[in-house]
Amino acid sequence: MKEPTAIILCGFGINSELETAYAFKKAGAKALLIHFSDLEKNPSIFEESQIFVLPGGWSYADQIQSGKILANKLRFKLYPYFKKFIEEKKAVLGICNGFQILVQLGALPGWGDWKEKNFSLITNKSGKFEDRWVYLRTERTVCPFSNSLAECFLIPIRHGEGRFIAKNQKVLETLEEKGQIVFRYANPDGLKAYDYPFNPNGSVESIAGICNEYGNVLGLMPHPECHIRIYQNPLWTNIKKRDNSFLSKILNFFSSSFIKNDCSPLFSSIVNYSKKFI
Amino acid sequence: MVKIIEVIFNEEFQQNESIEELLKKEFNLDFAKVFIASDYIFEKDLEQQQAISIAENILCDLVTQRYSLDSPTLADFTIAIEIRYKAAVKDNLGDATYLAIKDFLENFENKIRTSKVYYIKANITKEQLQHFAFKNLYNPLVEDIEIFSNSEAKDFYLKDKNLFIQDSKPGSFSYIPLKKDKNYLEKLSKHRLLALNLEEFKTIIKYYSNPKVIKKRAAVGLQPMPTDVELECIAQTWSEHCKHKIFNALINFNFIEGKKSKKIKIDSLFKTFIYFTTKKLKKSYILSAFVDNAGIFSISDNWAVAVKCETHNAPSALDPFGGALTGILGVNRDVLGAGLGSKPIFNTDIFCFASPFYNKELPPKVLHPKRIFQGVRAGVEKGANASGIPTINGSIIFDDRFLGRPLVFCGTAGLMPIKTKNGLKCYQKYIKPKDRIFLVGGRTGKDGIHGATFSSQHLDETSPTSAVQIGDPFTQKLVLDFLLESQQLGLHSGLTDNGAGGLSSSVGELAQITGGATIHLERCPLKYSGLEPWEIFLSESQERMTVAVPPQNAGDFVVLAKKHNVEVSDIGEFNSSGYLQVKYFDKTVLYLDVKFLHKGLPKPKLFATFKKPEIKTPILKLEEKENYNLDILELLASLNICSRENVIRQYDHEVLGMSVVKPLCGKSFRGPADGAVIQPFYDKNLGICVSNGICPKYSDYDCYVMAQLAIDEAVRNYLAVGGDMNHWVALDNFCWPDPIKSEKNLDGDLKLGQLVRANMALADVAKHYSLPFISGKDSMKNDYVFGNIKISIPPTLLITVVGIIKNIELALTSDFKNEGDLIYLVGKTYPEMRYSEYSLLRNLDQTKLICPTLKEKESFSLYKKLSKAIQKGLLNSCHDCSDGGLAIALAECCIGGETGAKIDLFPLQNLLDLDSTTLLFSESPSRFVVSINPKNKKEFEKILDGSFYVCIGKVQQNSLKIFGKEKLLVDLPVEQMENYYKKTLEEVL
């Protein structure tokens, strides 16, 4: 079967395009690094592709608000093409800055015509940028990409503005009811985290990633592309050098199995899902 | 009509507790509340409707923020302060906002400046607020403030603020007559910040009176005296910063040992001790050493790495944030400009500060070390994170002698193919006559003029503020993406960055390749008109690269630039005329012989003295204590040992997805890593290792020892993570106090003597370890002078080691792994307690302690063996034993692994005949704490046979227990150690 084509957007301060492209390549997609200017010049690339990825980075150096300027650029320059891509149920993934862009754009949660803003991502509660590995918990949702992921796994966050905020309780409840909350920060036991550092940024309801109503648009703050090989795992020397009995003795029962889970299944699921659009 | 759009986070999202706490503390208040807003100020008024549309679409997040037009966003406050960058300082937010609005409204043309408004609810006066802001919130060198009360707020938003530099008439050039008059020349040098000495002036006068030169000049319409452009260009090219005069000087070195003295003549420290040492090692993997912006070595058949480490000390003292930011972006450009260009893949940063808890009175114009620390950290964070380059390795050293001048080292490595697609060697430049000269990136302004000459002088009360500037990581990222694509497409034939000296330096240096160049200054895009030609030529505005493009590629180059939204300007061409010619609107304003400019500088003759220190006898006998728990806890919390986690986490150390050994390791995610390992190719097991060594504390004894130990520390850190000793390179960064003797600097010859000693050690150790140096940098005159106060830094040498690990599977971390694993101390301990962290903590008489020294033969033989054991996969952990000695190394291994250990000192004591205090805290170099699976015992010991190693215990749960002869000396739960270890810097940042 042919491999689906993934647009990995780059340029204007995006900086995680290479590792993201590799993750998709490894999962069986043809990953194309496409500069925003080239996409603007030739939007038909959207039609020829099945996956659209907004990688992490510092688009426009996070000025004004993280993701905002590039979100507007997408809105003002490519809206109809992008909207159509999503309406065709093709896969869209936004990581970190890419998630911020999708939220700023309204493509997440993707309600109505995207115009009314109900959610935002703002400065971490700690006031600091942080690079830290966290436990993420996969919720049962409409998202077709996350089901193959382990119920809890390790993943790095690297952001200063990742605090997920809802305009009010009602929209938050709607988000939950519609099954759009895909990832939550977790304690090492796999249960929803409340406090720092397990909820590293103070996100409401520990929300780390959400999808749109259909589930084909997914965004998350942590970086799944940075946990697809064992050597990226900060505990890899422990996994290799520690014998299992000791490992489970010092780590509690759950996390000893969680720490080995990586994020490769996320990319494989997106690639598999996308094959039908070729 | 609207001039100002103000945006503010709603109350529930304001997070200003730290400022509020500071306010309460400062003024003894029970209550203080702070709200911060962002102002966007437009040069030309906006229509009301347009302003609303811009606010709601571009500037304001309506979920968490609100906005106002030409009025305060808050009514309930006592007093407010607006802080904004001075008009000539780059305002990155303003520039980004312009681009953002331009995407929205295509015809939008306006200038935008931004500011922060702090609304304060507290019972304080304007004077108090001004004082507080000066101490905590703004830097008058780069920022302006305005304070207004609640009742003045309305007017504040309506008045005209004149924030925009108005265009003015283009400048012109002038002649500067030179007279053979000492006073005149000295005045001229000081007045124009030339930093030229009389000997150099003499050489310049001689050049201008040469009949051949006079004739050539007349032919291009120039008089027989320098223009301002020429004199500035010469001064900049000949500055210490650019030409490293001290490292290339003739030195008469007087070495005194006891009653004997020896006189040694040295022709260039650099050539004698560094360049030739590397050359003699004949390493085939070195592709480029000491000729380009960075050293370059191969890591595989097809790939090479360019490495460079820079300092940015003087600017960081004046404006820590801007200084560090431009420092990191500058070294990134160095690597981008090496050969035909390389992609930065990691940064390192090493800082030396005075204690952040410094509580004595500060000398004039000195910022508190805590502010310097915070600013520098934030600057590197901004620069590195926003550029998408991981910061993977570093160090922080605290010593109050860095009060006047902090040291900020920024290193970068870049990846390049050895051959480009069109078969060129990527580590070389191919510039030919007729190649076009492009200026690429940011616009030119008055910022940063005289950076090169300024950094070659002491910091004093007259230090210029124009030398401080704010870097723009966004513009630079665009330039980086653009030039790397140009490299891949083979469009350019050479490039270099515009750092110190600006165009004068970049074009001047590249012109040496073809033997000449002509450029037209009026073609340089300016931020605002009105610059004089010499200012355009010398400006150090950031984010600019000078690129040579063969004429047939120029069209494609311009098209590619447009795609990346990068401004490029064709400003001239290279030729083989032998002259650097600079024109400004058809008039020649500079015409200089390239050879004279680069080779004409007279070699200074300097004097150096060194007196070998003697140790007072009797040697201090250390007390044998019953218990060392408190010593270990206090050391873990001490500034030079405590965890850097709080700093490290604020740097992105994992972007690019390559990290294998991260700066924090072990189950606790808190263990200190010795070095870093990355995997540059996602599907190959090849790794790159990097580490550093720095230990200025030993300079007080002998800089020979200091340099030995710095190299050894870097080497140990490199080995501990699994680095390959057969494929490695090193970088040197010397930061010194003024080493030239003068009336104002009476001990200059001693400082130079120290420099000679450090270089001698570098050559000796490099030879023994077969470790080639491929790039270096020196920063002299790191003294703070104000009236009678002089604070000099201790002579400091930073060593960075970079190399490969063939198989990342064999990389190691420092944390203990399994209960029952055997723990070894590898390498011999000597009673070397001088400057040990223990002796400093307990205020022992240093003069009666023996200083550590390197026994390089013994060490090298051990390293070979240990390296072999690592390559066989026998170790489970490996940690360098350094600050704090064995006790702290053990504690760190436990903290990382969240394990304990049971240690018995008795076998060590038996072998070495040392007291427990010395065994626990001596800082003898060349030692490691390693742990192995018991099943590897035999093989491990066999490999190490002939070197000193002792099995001192095993890993166990919960607590670190150390037994002396029949008594328990240490019993510490790992959580307790962790708490002490992590808390100190948490309070600072």
Coordinates of N, CA and C in Angstrom, one line a residue, chain A residues 11-19 22 25 35 37-38 58-65 68-69 72-73 75-77 104 117-133 135 154 156-158 163 165-167 196 225-226 229 231-238 240-243 246-247 249-251, chain B residues 9 12-13 15 40 57-61 63-65 92-93 96-97 99-100 103-104 106 343 381-382 385-388 473-474 477-478 481 563-565 645-646 649-662 666-667 669 679 682-683 685 808-809 811-813 815-819 873 875-876 897 899 957 989:
Chain A
G11 N 9.7 27.0 8.9 CA 9.9 28.4 8.6 C 9.4 29.3 9.7
F12 N 9.8 30.6 9.7 CA 9.3 31.6 10.6 C 9.4 31.3 12.1
G13 N 10.4 30.5 12.4 CA 10.7 30.2 13.8 C 10.3 28.9 14.3
I14 N 9.6 28.1 13.4 CA 9.3 26.7 13.8 C 10.7 26.0 13.9
N15 N 10.9 25.2 14.9 CA 12.3 24.6 14.9 C 12.3 23.1 15.2
S16 N 11.2 22.4 15.3 CA 11.2 21.0 15.6 C 10.9 20.2 14.4
E17 N 11.1 20.8 13.2 CA 10.6 20.1 12.0 C 11.3 18.8 11.6
L18 N 12.6 18.8 11.9 CA 13.4 17.6 11.5 C 13.0 16.4 12.3
E19 N 13.0 16.5 13.7 CA 12.7 15.3 14.5 C 11.2 14.9 14.2
Y22 N 11.1 13.0 11.0 CA 11.7 11.7 11.3 C 10.6 10.8 11.9
K25 N 8.3 9.7 9.2 CA 9.0 8.8 8.3 C 9.1 7.4 8.9
H35 N 8.1 24.9 3.6 CA 8.2 26.2 4.2 C 6.9 26.9 4.0
S37 N 6.1 29.9 3.2 CA 6.1 30.7 2.0 C 5.8 29.8 0.8
D38 N 6.3 28.6 0.8 CA 6.1 27.7 -0.4 C 4.6 27.2 -0.4
W58 N 9.3 28.2 18.0 CA 9.1 29.6 18.6 C 8.7 30.5 17.4
S59 N 7.5 30.2 16.8 CA 7.2 31.0 15.6 C 7.1 32.4 16.1
Y60 N 7.7 33.3 15.3 CA 7.8 34.7 15.6 C 8.3 35.0 17.0
A61 N 9.2 34.1 17.5 CA 9.8 34.2 18.8 C 8.8 34.4 19.9
D62 N 7.6 33.8 19.7 CA 6.5 33.9 20.7 C 6.1 35.3 21.0
Q63 N 6.3 36.2 20.1 CA 6.0 37.6 20.4 C 4.4 37.8 20.4
I64 N 4.0 38.8 21.2 CA 2.6 39.1 21.4 C 2.0 37.9 22.3
Q65 N 1.8 36.7 21.7 CA 1.4 35.6 22.5 C 1.8 34.4 21.7
K68 N 0.4 33.0 18.2 CA -0.7 34.0 17.7 C -0.4 34.5 16.3
I69 N 0.9 34.9 16.1 CA 1.2 35.5 14.8 C 1.1 34.5 13.6
N72 N -2.5 33.7 12.9 CA -3.1 34.7 12.1 C -2.7 34.6 10.6
K73 N -1.4 34.3 10.5 CA -0.9 34.1 9.1 C -1.6 33.0 8.4
R75 N -4.6 32.1 9.1 CA -6.0 32.5 9.0 C -6.1 33.5 7.8
F76 N -5.2 34.4 7.7 CA -5.3 35.4 6.6 C -4.8 34.9 5.3
K77 N -3.9 33.9 5.2 CA -3.3 33.5 3.9 C -3.9 32.2 3.4
Q104 N -5.1 29.2 19.0 CA -5.3 30.6 18.6 C -6.1 30.8 17.4
K117 N -13.7 32.7 20.7 CA -12.6 32.1 21.5 C -13.0 31.6 22.8
N118 N -12.8 30.4 23.1 CA -13.3 29.8 24.4 C -12.1 29.3 25.3
F119 N -10.9 29.1 24.6 CA -9.8 28.5 25.3 C -8.5 29.3 24.9
S120 N -7.6 29.2 25.8 CA -6.3 29.8 25.5 C -5.2 29.1 26.2
L121 N -3.9 29.4 25.8 CA -2.8 28.8 26.4 C -1.9 30.0 26.9
I122 N -1.7 30.1 28.2 CA -1.0 31.3 28.7 C 0.3 30.9 29.5
T123 N 1.0 31.9 30.0 CA 2.2 31.6 30.7 C 2.0 30.6 31.8
N124 N 2.9 29.7 32.0 CA 2.9 28.7 33.0 C 2.7 29.3 34.4
K125 N 2.0 28.6 35.2 CA 1.7 29.1 36.6 C 3.0 29.5 37.3
S126 N 4.1 28.7 37.0 CA 5.4 29.0 37.7 C 6.0 30.3 37.2
G127 N 5.5 30.8 36.1 CA 6.1 32.0 35.4 C 7.3 31.7 34.7
K128 N 7.7 30.4 34.6 CA 8.9 30.0 33.9 C 8.8 29.1 32.8
F129 N 9.7 29.2 31.8 CA 9.8 28.2 30.8 C 10.3 26.9 31.5
E130 N 9.9 25.8 31.1 CA 10.4 24.6 31.7 C 10.6 23.4 30.7
D131 N 11.7 22.8 30.9 CA 12.0 21.5 30.2 C 12.0 20.4 31.2
R132 N 11.0 19.5 31.1 CA 10.8 18.5 32.1 C 10.1 17.3 31.5
W133 N 10.4 16.1 31.9 CA 9.6 15.0 31.5 C 8.5 14.8 32.4
Y135 N 4.5 12.6 33.1 CA 3.6 11.5 32.7 C 2.4 12.0 32.1
L154 N 5.7 8.4 29.4 CA 6.6 9.5 29.7 C 6.8 10.4 28.4
P156 N 8.4 14.5 27.1 CA 8.9 15.8 27.6 C 8.1 17.0 27.3
I157 N 8.0 18.0 28.2 CA 7.4 19.3 27.9 C 8.6 20.3 27.8
R158 N 8.4 21.3 26.9 CA 9.4 22.3 26.8 C 8.7 23.6 26.4
R163 N -0.1 26.7 29.8 CA -1.2 26.6 30.8 C -2.6 26.8 30.1
I165 N -6.4 27.2 29.5 CA -7.3 28.0 30.2 C -8.7 28.0 29.5
A166 N -9.8 27.8 30.2 CA -11.1 27.9 29.6 C -11.8 29.2 30.0
K167 N -12.6 29.7 29.1 CA -13.3 31.0 29.3 C -14.2 30.9 30.5
Y196 N 1.9 20.8 40.9 CA 3.3 20.9 40.3 C 4.2 19.9 41.0
E225 N 7.3 13.6 19.5 CA 8.4 13.2 18.6 C 9.7 13.1 19.3
C226 N 9.8 13.5 20.6 CA 11.0 13.3 21.3 C 11.0 12.1 22.2
R229 N 12.4 6.9 20.4 CA 13.5 6.0 20.5 C 13.9 5.8 22.0
Y231 N 16.7 5.8 23.4 CA 17.8 6.7 23.9 C 17.3 8.1 24.2
Q232 N 16.1 8.5 23.8 CA 15.6 9.8 24.2 C 15.0 9.7 25.6
N233 N 14.6 8.6 26.0 CA 14.0 8.4 27.3 C 15.1 8.7 28.4
P234 N 14.8 9.7 29.3 CA 15.8 10.1 30.3 C 16.2 8.9 31.2
L235 N 15.4 7.9 31.2 CA 15.7 6.8 32.1 C 16.3 5.6 31.3
W236 N 16.7 5.8 30.1 CA 17.2 4.7 29.3 C 18.3 3.9 29.9
T237 N 19.2 4.7 30.6 CA 20.3 3.9 31.2 C 19.8 3.1 32.4
N238 N 18.7 3.5 33.0 CA 18.1 2.7 34.0 C 17.4 1.5 33.5
K240 N 18.1 0.0 30.8 CA 19.1 -1.0 30.3 C 19.9 -1.6 31.4
K241 N 20.2 -0.8 32.4 CA 21.2 -1.2 33.4 C 20.5 -1.7 34.7
R242 N 19.3 -1.4 34.9 CA 18.6 -1.9 36.1 C 17.9 -3.2 35.9
D243 N 18.1 -4.1 36.9 CA 17.3 -5.3 36.7 C 15.9 -5.0 37.2
F246 N 14.6 -4.8 40.9 CA 15.0 -3.6 41.6 C 14.2 -2.4 41.1
L247 N 14.0 -2.4 39.8 CA 13.3 -1.3 39.2 C 11.9 -1.2 39.8
K249 N 11.0 -2.4 42.6 CA 11.0 -2.1 44.0 C 11.2 -0.6 44.3
I250 N 12.0 0.1 43.5 CA 12.2 1.5 43.8 C 11.2 2.4 43.1
L251 N 10.7 1.9 42.0 CA 9.6 2.7 41.3 C 8.4 2.0 41.8
Chain B
F9 N -3.5 41.4 31.1 CA -4.2 40.1 31.5 C -5.2 40.4 32.6
E12 N -7.2 37.6 37.4 CA -6.9 36.2 37.8 C -5.7 35.6 37.1
F13 N -5.2 36.2 36.0 CA -4.0 35.6 35.3 C -2.8 36.4 35.6
Q15 N 0.5 37.2 37.4 CA 1.3 36.4 38.3 C 2.6 37.2 38.7
Y40 N 1.3 49.1 23.1 CA 1.8 49.2 21.7 C 1.6 50.6 21.2
N57 N -7.9 41.4 16.7 CA -7.4 40.4 15.9 C -6.0 40.0 16.2
I58 N -5.2 41.0 16.5 CA -3.7 40.7 16.6 C -3.2 40.8 18.0
L59 N -3.6 41.7 18.8 CA -2.9 41.9 20.0 C -3.4 41.3 21.3
C60 N -4.8 41.2 21.3 CA -5.4 40.9 22.6 C -6.0 39.5 22.6
D61 N -5.7 38.7 23.6 CA -6.3 37.4 23.8 C -7.6 37.5 24.6
V63 N -9.8 35.8 25.7 CA -10.2 34.8 26.8 C -9.6 35.2 28.1
T64 N -8.4 35.8 28.0 CA -7.7 36.1 29.3 C -7.3 37.5 29.4
Q65 N -7.5 38.3 28.4 CA -7.0 39.7 28.4 C -8.1 40.7 28.0
N92 N 12.1 44.2 19.7 CA 11.7 43.0 19.0 C 10.2 42.8 18.9
L93 N 9.6 43.1 20.1 CA 8.1 43.0 20.1 C 7.5 43.9 19.1
A96 N 8.0 42.6 15.6 CA 7.1 41.4 15.3 C 5.7 41.9 15.1
T97 N 5.3 42.9 15.9 CA 3.9 43.4 15.8 C 3.7 44.0 14.4
L99 N 5.1 43.1 11.6 CA 4.9 42.0 10.7 C 3.5 41.3 10.8
A100 N 3.1 41.2 12.1 CA 1.8 40.6 12.3 C 0.7 41.4 11.7
D103 N 0.5 41.2 7.9 CA -0.2 40.0 7.4 C -1.7 40.2 7.3
F104 N -2.2 41.1 8.2 CA -3.6 41.3 8.4 C -4.1 42.4 7.5
E106 N -2.6 44.5 4.4 CA -1.4 44.6 3.6 C -0.8 45.9 3.3
K343 N 24.9 23.9 10.6 CA 23.7 24.0 11.3 C 23.9 23.8 12.8
E381 N 18.5 32.0 27.8 CA 17.2 31.3 27.6 C 16.5 31.8 26.4
K382 N 16.4 33.1 26.3 CA 15.7 33.7 25.1 C 16.4 33.4 23.8
N385 N 16.6 29.2 23.3 CA 15.3 28.5 23.2 C 14.6 29.0 21.9
A386 N 14.6 30.3 21.7 CA 13.8 30.8 20.5 C 14.5 30.4 19.2
S387 N 15.8 30.1 19.3 CA 16.5 29.7 18.0 C 16.4 28.2 17.8
G388 N 15.8 27.5 18.7 CA 15.6 26.0 18.5 C 16.9 25.3 18.6
P473 N 16.4 37.0 18.3 CA 16.5 35.6 17.8 C 15.6 35.2 16.6
F474 N 14.5 36.0 16.5 CA 13.6 35.6 15.4 C 14.2 36.0 14.0
K477 N 16.9 33.5 13.3 CA 16.4 32.2 12.9 C 16.1 32.2 11.4
L478 N 15.5 33.3 10.9 CA 15.2 33.4 9.5 C 16.4 33.3 8.7
D481 N 17.9 29.7 8.7 CA 17.2 28.8 7.8 C 17.5 29.1 6.4
K563 N 11.8 34.2 -0.1 CA 11.0 33.1 0.5 C 11.1 33.1 2.0
H564 N 12.3 33.3 2.5 CA 12.5 33.2 4.0 C 12.3 34.6 4.7
N565 N 11.8 35.5 3.9 CA 11.5 36.9 4.4 C 12.8 37.5 5.1
E645 N 19.6 22.6 38.8 CA 18.4 22.2 38.2 C 17.5 23.4 37.8
N646 N 17.4 24.3 38.7 CA 16.5 25.5 38.4 C 16.9 26.3 37.2
R649 N 16.5 23.7 33.8 CA 15.2 23.4 33.3 C 14.6 24.6 32.5
Q650 N 15.2 25.8 32.7 CA 14.7 26.9 32.0 C 15.3 27.0 30.6
Y651 N 16.3 26.1 30.3 CA 16.8 26.0 29.0 C 16.2 24.8 28.3
D652 N 15.8 24.9 27.1 CA 15.4 23.8 26.3 C 16.7 23.0 26.0
H653 N 16.8 21.8 26.6 CA 18.0 21.0 26.4 C 17.7 19.8 25.5
E654 N 16.5 19.8 24.9 CA 16.1 18.6 24.1 C 15.6 18.8 22.7
V655 N 15.4 20.1 22.4 CA 14.9 20.3 21.0 C 15.9 19.7 20.0
L656 N 15.4 19.3 18.9 CA 16.0 18.5 17.8 C 16.0 17.0 18.1
G657 N 15.6 16.7 19.3 CA 15.3 15.3 19.6 C 16.5 14.4 19.6
M658 N 17.7 15.0 19.9 CA 18.9 14.2 19.8 C 19.5 13.8 21.1
S659 N 19.0 14.3 22.2 CA 19.7 14.1 23.5 C 19.7 12.7 24.0
V660 N 20.8 12.2 24.4 CA 21.0 10.8 24.9 C 21.4 10.9 26.3
V661 N 22.4 11.6 26.7 CA 22.7 11.9 28.1 C 22.4 13.4 28.3
K662 N 21.3 13.6 29.1 CA 20.8 14.9 29.3 C 21.5 15.6 30.6
G666 N 19.1 10.3 36.0 CA 18.8 9.3 37.0 C 17.3 9.4 37.3
K667 N 16.9 8.5 38.1 CA 15.5 8.3 38.4 C 14.8 9.5 39.0
F669 N 15.5 12.4 38.1 CA 15.6 13.5 37.1 C 16.4 14.7 37.7
Q679 N 22.7 12.3 19.8 CA 22.7 11.4 18.6 C 22.3 12.3 17.4
Y682 N 19.3 10.4 13.5 CA 18.3 9.7 14.3 C 18.4 8.2 14.1
D683 N 18.9 7.7 13.0 CA 18.9 6.3 12.8 C 20.3 5.7 12.8
N685 N 23.8 5.0 15.4 CA 24.2 5.0 16.8 C 25.4 5.8 17.2
I808 N 26.2 5.0 21.0 CA 25.6 5.6 22.1 C 25.0 4.6 23.2
E809 N 24.9 3.4 22.8 CA 24.4 2.4 23.7 C 25.4 2.3 24.9
A811 N 27.0 4.8 26.3 CA 27.0 6.1 27.1 C 26.6 5.8 28.5
L812 N 27.1 6.6 29.4 CA 26.8 6.3 30.8 C 26.3 7.6 31.5
T813 N 25.5 7.3 32.6 CA 25.1 8.4 33.5 C 25.7 8.2 34.9
D815 N 24.2 8.4 37.9 CA 23.4 7.9 39.0 C 23.6 6.4 39.3
F816 N 23.5 6.0 40.5 CA 23.6 4.6 40.9 C 22.4 3.9 40.4
K817 N 22.5 2.6 40.1 CA 21.4 1.9 39.4 C 20.9 0.8 40.3
N818 N 21.6 -0.3 40.6 CA 21.1 -1.4 41.2 C 21.6 -1.6 42.6
E819 N 20.7 -2.1 43.5 CA 21.1 -2.5 44.8 C 22.1 -3.6 44.7
G873 N 31.3 -2.1 28.1 CA 29.9 -2.1 28.8 C 29.9 -2.7 30.2
L875 N 30.4 -1.0 33.0 CA 30.0 -0.1 34.1 C 28.5 0.2 34.1
N876 N 28.0 0.4 35.3 CA 26.6 0.8 35.4 C 26.4 2.3 35.6
G897 N 20.2 8.6 41.5 CA 19.5 7.3 41.5 C 18.4 7.1 42.5
T899 N 19.0 6.3 45.5 CA 19.4 5.1 46.2 C 20.3 5.6 47.3
Q957 N 19.6 0.5 49.5 CA 18.5 1.4 49.5 C 18.6 2.6 50.5
L989 N 16.3 32.1 41.6 CA 15.8 32.3 40.3 C 14.3 32.1 40.2

